[in-house]
Amino acid sequence: MPAVLPGPELTIVVPTLNEEGNIEALVGKLQSVLHGINWEVIFVDDDSHDRTRPVTTRLARSDGRVRLLHRIGRRGLSSACVEGVQASTAPYVAVMDADLQHDEALLPQMLEVLRSNGADIVVGSRYVAGGDVEGWESRRARMSSFATRLGQTILRTHVADPMSGFFMLRRDAFDLTVRHLSAVGFKILMDILASAERPLRVQELPYHFRPRLAGESKLDAMVAWEYLILLADKTVGRFVPVRFVMFAMIGLLGLGVHLLVLRFALSALALQFAAAQATATGVAMIANFSLNNGLTYRDRRLRGWGFVRGLLSFALVCGIGAAANVSLASFLFGRQQSWWLAGIAGAAMSSVWNYAVSAVLTWKAR
Ligand code: GDD
Ligand code: MN
């Protein structure tokens, strides 16, 4: 055994979630394509329930360049990538998917661009001349192009494929952004580009986005939602934390529910104002709890008995908020204010209280 080996020049971070059928093929490809480069790969696995970790461990025991970071109780492609990069000390870091959709043959070329100081970050791009996507239905292609255009509006530099999950960057460029990252959802590149203290110098290299080798895509409705959260955080998030943005957005939706129910209770059910306002508050509270549990606190989602207990504690918190809400709204209504102004004033006051207290009582961090 040689006495001292220098650390790697390039770390490739690969987030994994149930990718047992792809790891071995990917490592094999890296081994052959990165010949002559001092590299390592870090798989960041979010507690997959298939054989991803045993397969990775077996490979790591025979090749010291293969590493594994096992996260428990946390989920998310972006945050996995961030932690993978932070576990590395290499001057250059790449991020790529495990499923072989990204072309590993591009890696040496990306490294060359960074070594020659041609850019801070090199992006494997589907949307520059020479790049393309294989086997997408037109719906997925339209979604991707819409999300791309939406994302481009918040970036300071033009990037044809800011949604790419395949890129390489200088470690010092990453350090310029890491404290400002939102790290929610799938779009880590967008996050990095939008969070840097100074605009990053970007170069795009075309590649052919291949079909997935094995397993299935994790892209679902939640990913689209998290993308909107990311965009919100990168714009208004400078002033308010992301969870509050979500809570407020759902609160706004709840306000819509509230006003509809209130109107219905007043006209169709002919309830007294206070009773109608209380009914509307109850319905909106249950809707808000379910939505916040699934969206705002999706990473701490309460299930089974936890869901029931959570609903009860949320009801307690909101009940106190609602008592104040109803009395304020009734007071205003009694003072000849319109029904909707009275309703909004009561709901707005209680929502601030609800957010602050439920964050501590209902969805406390584990
Ligand atoms: N650790 C971890 N945690 N890994 C995850 C998670 C998670 O919550 N969700 C997904 N992954 C891993 C997958 O195992 C895979 O290696 C990689 O992230 C990409 O997931 P896919 O489900 O294959 O995503 P996709 O193919 O639909 O989209 C990918 O390619 C697009 C084009 O480059 C993503 O990288 C997109 O961000 C990208 O736009
Ligand atoms: Mn994929």
Coordinates of C-alpha atoms and ligand atoms in Angstrom, one line a residue, residues 14-19 44-46 71 75-77 80 96-99 101-102 126 136 140 161 163-166 186-188 207 209 212 216-219, ligand 1:
V14 CA -25.0 11.3 -6.9
P15 CA -28.3 11.5 -5.0
T16 CA -30.1 8.2 -4.8
L17 CA -33.5 7.0 -3.9
N18 CA -34.3 3.4 -4.8
E19 CA -31.7 3.1 -7.6
V44 CA -26.1 10.3 -1.0
D45 CA -28.9 8.0 -0.2
D46 CA -32.1 9.0 1.5
R71 CA -29.3 10.1 5.5
R75 CA -35.7 13.7 2.0
G76 CA -34.9 15.8 -1.0
L77 CA -32.7 15.8 -4.1
A80 CA -28.9 15.5 -0.6
M96 CA -25.3 13.8 -11.7
D97 CA -28.3 11.4 -11.4
A98 CA -27.8 7.7 -10.7
D99 CA -30.1 6.5 -13.5
Q101 CA -29.8 9.7 -18.1
H102 CA -26.8 12.1 -17.8
R126 CA -30.2 19.7 -23.3
W136 CA -40.1 12.2 -23.6
R140 CA -43.3 16.2 -20.1
D161 CA -31.0 24.7 -19.3
M163 CA -33.3 22.9 -14.8
S164 CA -30.4 20.6 -15.6
G165 CA -29.5 18.1 -12.9
F166 CA -26.1 17.6 -14.4
F186 CA -35.3 19.0 -7.2
K187 CA -33.7 22.1 -8.8
I188 CA -30.4 22.5 -7.2
Y207 CA -25.4 16.4 -24.3
F209 CA -30.5 13.1 -22.3
R212 CA -33.6 5.9 -17.6
E216 CA -38.6 4.7 -12.0
S217 CA -38.6 8.5 -11.9
K218 CA -39.3 10.3 -8.7
L219 CA -40.7 13.4 -10.4
Ligands
GDD1 N1 -31.1 11.3 -2.0 C1 -32.2 11.6 -2.8 N2 -33.3 12.1 -2.2 N3 -32.2 11.3 -4.1 C2 -33.3 11.6 -4.8 C3 -34.5 12.1 -4.3 C4 -34.5 12.3 -2.8 O1 -35.5 12.7 -2.3 N4 -35.4 12.2 -5.3 C5 -34.8 11.8 -6.4 N5 -33.5 11.4 -6.1 C6 -32.5 11.0 -7.1 C7 -32.9 9.8 -8.0 O2 -32.6 8.6 -7.3 C8 -32.0 10.0 -9.2 O3 -30.7 9.5 -9.0 C9 -31.9 11.5 -9.3 O4 -32.2 12.0 -8.0 C10 -32.9 12.1 -10.3 O5 -34.2 11.7 -10.0 P1 -35.2 11.2 -11.2 O6 -36.5 10.7 -10.6 O7 -34.5 10.3 -12.1 O8 -35.5 12.6 -11.9 P2 -35.8 13.0 -13.4 O9 -35.1 12.1 -14.3 O10 -37.3 13.0 -13.6 O11 -35.2 14.5 -13.5 C11 -33.8 14.6 -13.4 O12 -33.2 15.1 -14.6 C12 -33.7 16.4 -15.0 C13 -32.9 16.8 -16.2 O13 -31.5 16.9 -16.0 C14 -33.5 15.7 -12.3 O14 -32.1 15.8 -12.1 C15 -34.1 17.0 -12.7 O15 -33.7 17.9 -11.7 C16 -33.5 17.4 -14.0 O16 -34.2 18.6 -14.4

